[in-house]
């Protein structure tokens, strides 16, 4: 279920006078599209990963999709792959976004419209409604969890992966989620950075630990500051490793600890036989 429970776009027809339904149906459609756009969030991604493709059989020019005769290189299926076959030389087709001879420029793989993307860290789910330029995605969220900065998102259809560079809420998107920004579990990645600056400025933003969970328990770290447990916890959240903390006093002999004992001996002699 989308996180917008009272969508203005769904109430446009009820809010407008009745004569608009007969005299201005296009105007109603325009208003619906306009408010739907205002409810979208703008996600900018970076470090997009390209999809690896299957190489061509021998006979093609290296790095090209066609040989010297202008014929497309094909990848043949092995004999006995499936039977019976009506095709004597069955071939594997190219992907739909691989270039053709008429369009030799390599097409860049990308996210697809109407596909869902999922965050690897937060588990946030959103649908891509509009694919903009310069790595912009206009999305509609379907979870209360927000995308974190630098987390990896994966397209459920294209299987493309990228990292979140920033997330900018549109006016209606921000207004509908205004109260959620104060909740560390539901706030956006940008506001999460504000929480970090205020409550734990000594913690780097690139830590491996869960930032939302850490901010809820940072008071425990402050109370245990200077102890062995605090240093072990610090290395765990920064580097994801267990640190072994030892103190010099455990391997140093202190002379004052040793005890000096001087025995006293009494000797008795008899003067009589």
CSV table of N, CA and C in Angstrom, one decimal, residues 151-216:
chain,number,residue,atom,x,y,z
A,151,UNK,N,23.2,3.7,-0.1
A,151,UNK,CA,22.7,2.3,-0.1
A,151,UNK,C,22.4,1.9,-1.5
A,152,UNK,N,22.5,0.6,-1.8
A,152,UNK,CA,22.4,0.0,-3.1
A,152,UNK,C,20.9,-0.3,-3.4
A,153,UNK,N,20.4,0.2,-4.5
A,153,UNK,CA,19.1,-0.2,-4.9
A,153,UNK,C,19.1,-1.1,-6.1
A,154,UNK,N,18.2,-2.0,-6.2
A,154,UNK,CA,18.2,-3.0,-7.3
A,154,UNK,C,16.8,-3.0,-8.0
A,155,UNK,N,16.8,-3.0,-9.3
A,155,UNK,CA,15.6,-3.0,-10.0
A,155,UNK,C,15.1,-4.5,-10.1
A,156,UNK,N,13.8,-4.7,-9.8
A,156,UNK,CA,13.3,-6.1,-9.7
A,156,UNK,C,13.1,-6.6,-11.1
A,157,UNK,N,13.0,-5.8,-12.1
A,157,UNK,CA,12.8,-6.3,-13.5
A,157,UNK,C,14.1,-6.2,-14.3
A,158,UNK,N,14.8,-5.1,-14.3
A,158,UNK,CA,16.0,-5.0,-15.1
A,158,UNK,C,17.2,-5.5,-14.4
A,159,UNK,N,17.1,-5.7,-13.0
A,159,UNK,CA,18.2,-6.2,-12.2
A,159,UNK,C,19.4,-5.3,-12.2
A,160,UNK,N,19.2,-4.1,-12.6
A,160,UNK,CA,20.2,-3.1,-12.5
A,160,UNK,C,20.4,-2.6,-11.1
A,161,UNK,N,21.7,-2.3,-10.7
A,161,UNK,CA,22.0,-1.8,-9.4
A,161,UNK,C,22.7,-0.5,-9.5
A,162,UNK,N,22.4,0.3,-8.4
A,162,UNK,CA,23.1,1.6,-8.3
A,162,UNK,C,23.0,2.0,-6.9
A,163,UNK,N,23.7,3.1,-6.6
A,163,UNK,CA,23.7,3.6,-5.2
A,163,UNK,C,23.0,5.0,-5.2
A,164,UNK,N,22.3,5.2,-4.0
A,164,UNK,CA,21.5,6.4,-3.9
A,164,UNK,C,22.4,7.6,-3.6
A,165,UNK,N,22.4,8.6,-4.4
A,165,UNK,CA,23.2,9.8,-4.2
A,165,UNK,C,22.4,10.8,-3.4
A,166,UNK,N,21.1,10.9,-3.6
A,166,UNK,CA,20.3,11.8,-2.8
A,166,UNK,C,18.8,11.5,-3.1
A,167,UNK,N,18.0,12.0,-2.2
A,167,UNK,CA,16.5,11.8,-2.4
A,167,UNK,C,15.9,13.1,-2.0
A,168,UNK,N,15.1,13.7,-2.9
A,168,UNK,CA,14.5,15.0,-2.7
A,168,UNK,C,13.0,14.8,-2.8
A,169,UNK,N,12.4,15.1,-1.7
A,169,UNK,CA,10.9,15.0,-1.6
A,169,UNK,C,10.2,16.1,-2.3
A,170,UNK,N,9.2,15.8,-3.0
A,170,UNK,CA,8.3,16.9,-3.6
A,170,UNK,C,7.5,17.5,-2.6
A,171,UNK,N,6.8,18.6,-2.9
A,171,UNK,CA,6.1,19.3,-1.8
A,171,UNK,C,5.0,18.5,-1.1
A,172,UNK,N,4.2,17.8,-1.9
A,172,UNK,CA,3.1,16.9,-1.3
A,172,UNK,C,3.7,15.7,-0.6
A,173,UNK,N,4.8,15.2,-1.2
A,173,UNK,CA,5.5,14.1,-0.6
A,173,UNK,C,6.0,14.4,0.8
A,174,UNK,N,6.6,15.6,0.9
A,174,UNK,CA,7.2,16.1,2.2
A,174,UNK,C,6.0,16.4,3.2
A,175,UNK,N,5.0,17.0,2.7
A,175,UNK,CA,3.8,17.3,3.6
A,175,UNK,C,3.2,16.1,4.2
A,176,UNK,N,3.0,15.1,3.3
A,176,UNK,CA,2.4,13.9,3.8
A,176,UNK,C,3.2,13.1,4.8
A,177,UNK,N,4.5,13.3,4.8
A,177,UNK,CA,5.4,12.5,5.6
A,177,UNK,C,6.1,13.5,6.6
A,178,UNK,N,5.5,14.6,6.9
A,178,UNK,CA,6.2,15.6,7.8
A,178,UNK,C,6.4,15.0,9.2
A,179,UNK,N,5.4,14.4,9.8
A,179,UNK,CA,5.6,13.8,11.1
A,179,UNK,C,6.5,12.6,11.1
A,180,UNK,N,6.7,12.0,10.0
A,180,UNK,CA,7.6,10.8,10.0
A,180,UNK,C,9.1,11.2,10.0
A,181,UNK,N,9.4,12.4,9.6
A,181,UNK,CA,10.8,12.9,9.6
A,181,UNK,C,11.4,12.9,11.0
A,182,UNK,N,10.6,13.0,12.0
A,182,UNK,CA,11.1,13.0,13.4
A,182,UNK,C,11.4,11.6,13.9
A,183,UNK,N,10.9,10.6,13.2
A,183,UNK,CA,11.2,9.2,13.6
A,183,UNK,C,12.4,8.7,12.9
A,184,UNK,N,13.4,8.3,13.7
A,184,UNK,CA,14.6,7.8,13.1
A,184,UNK,C,14.5,6.6,12.2
A,185,UNK,N,13.4,5.8,12.4
A,185,UNK,CA,13.2,4.6,11.6
A,185,UNK,C,12.5,5.0,10.3
A,186,UNK,N,11.8,6.1,10.2
A,186,UNK,CA,11.1,6.4,9.0
A,186,UNK,C,11.6,7.7,8.3
A,187,UNK,N,12.5,8.4,8.9
A,187,UNK,CA,13.0,9.6,8.3
A,187,UNK,C,13.8,9.3,7.0
A,188,UNK,N,14.0,10.3,6.2
A,188,UNK,CA,14.7,10.2,4.9
A,188,UNK,C,16.2,10.1,5.2
A,189,UNK,N,16.9,9.8,4.1
A,189,UNK,CA,18.4,9.7,4.3
A,189,UNK,C,19.0,11.0,4.5
A,190,UNK,N,18.5,12.1,4.0
A,190,UNK,CA,19.1,13.4,4.2
A,190,UNK,C,18.8,13.8,5.7
A,191,UNK,N,17.7,13.6,6.2
A,191,UNK,CA,17.4,13.9,7.6
A,191,UNK,C,18.2,13.0,8.5
A,192,UNK,N,18.4,11.8,8.1
A,192,UNK,CA,19.2,10.9,8.9
A,192,UNK,C,20.6,11.5,9.1
A,193,UNK,N,21.1,12.2,8.1
A,193,UNK,CA,22.4,12.8,8.3
A,193,UNK,C,22.4,14.0,9.3
A,194,UNK,N,21.3,14.7,9.3
A,194,UNK,CA,21.1,15.7,10.3
A,194,UNK,C,21.1,15.1,11.8
A,195,UNK,N,20.5,14.0,11.9
A,195,UNK,CA,20.5,13.3,13.2
A,195,UNK,C,21.9,13.0,13.6
A,196,UNK,N,22.7,12.5,12.7
A,196,UNK,CA,24.1,12.1,13.0
A,196,UNK,C,24.9,13.3,13.4
A,197,UNK,N,24.7,14.4,12.7
A,197,UNK,CA,25.5,15.6,13.1
A,197,UNK,C,25.2,16.1,14.4
A,198,UNK,N,23.9,16.0,14.9
A,198,UNK,CA,23.5,16.5,16.2
A,198,UNK,C,23.8,15.6,17.3
A,199,UNK,N,23.6,14.3,17.1
A,199,UNK,CA,23.7,13.3,18.2
A,199,UNK,C,25.0,12.5,18.3
A,200,UNK,N,25.6,12.3,17.2
A,200,UNK,CA,26.9,11.6,17.2
A,200,UNK,C,27.9,12.1,16.1
A,201,UNK,N,28.3,13.4,16.3
A,201,UNK,CA,29.2,14.0,15.3
A,201,UNK,C,30.6,13.3,15.2
A,202,UNK,N,31.0,12.6,16.2
A,202,UNK,CA,32.3,11.9,16.2
A,202,UNK,C,32.2,10.6,15.4
A,203,UNK,N,31.1,10.2,15.0
A,203,UNK,CA,30.9,9.0,14.2
A,203,UNK,C,30.9,9.3,12.7
A,204,UNK,N,31.8,8.7,11.9
A,204,UNK,CA,31.8,9.0,10.5
A,204,UNK,C,30.6,8.5,9.8
A,205,UNK,N,30.2,9.2,8.7
A,205,UNK,CA,29.0,8.8,7.9
A,205,UNK,C,29.1,7.6,7.1
A,206,UNK,N,30.4,7.1,6.9
A,206,UNK,CA,30.6,5.9,6.1
A,206,UNK,C,30.8,4.6,7.0
A,207,UNK,N,30.2,4.6,8.1
A,207,UNK,CA,30.4,3.4,9.0
A,207,UNK,C,29.6,2.3,8.4
A,208,UNK,N,30.0,1.1,8.8
A,208,UNK,CA,29.4,-0.2,8.3
A,208,UNK,C,28.2,-0.5,9.0
A,209,UNK,N,28.0,0.0,10.2
A,209,UNK,CA,26.9,-0.4,11.1
A,209,UNK,C,25.6,0.3,10.6
A,210,UNK,N,24.5,-0.2,11.0
A,210,UNK,CA,23.2,0.3,10.7
A,210,UNK,C,23.0,1.7,11.4
A,211,UNK,N,23.0,2.7,10.6
A,211,UNK,CA,23.0,4.1,11.2
A,211,UNK,C,21.7,4.4,12.0
A,212,UNK,N,20.6,3.9,11.6
A,212,UNK,CA,19.3,4.1,12.3
A,212,UNK,C,19.4,3.4,13.7
A,213,UNK,N,19.8,2.2,13.7
A,213,UNK,CA,19.9,1.4,14.9
A,213,UNK,C,20.9,2.0,15.9
A,214,UNK,N,22.0,2.5,15.3
A,214,UNK,CA,23.1,3.1,16.1
A,214,UNK,C,22.6,4.4,16.8
A,215,UNK,N,21.9,5.2,16.1
A,215,UNK,CA,21.4,6.5,16.7
A,215,UNK,C,20.4,6.3,17.8
A,216,UNK,N,19.7,5.1,17.8
A,216,UNK,CA,18.8,4.9,18.9
A,216,UNK,C,19.5,4.4,20.1
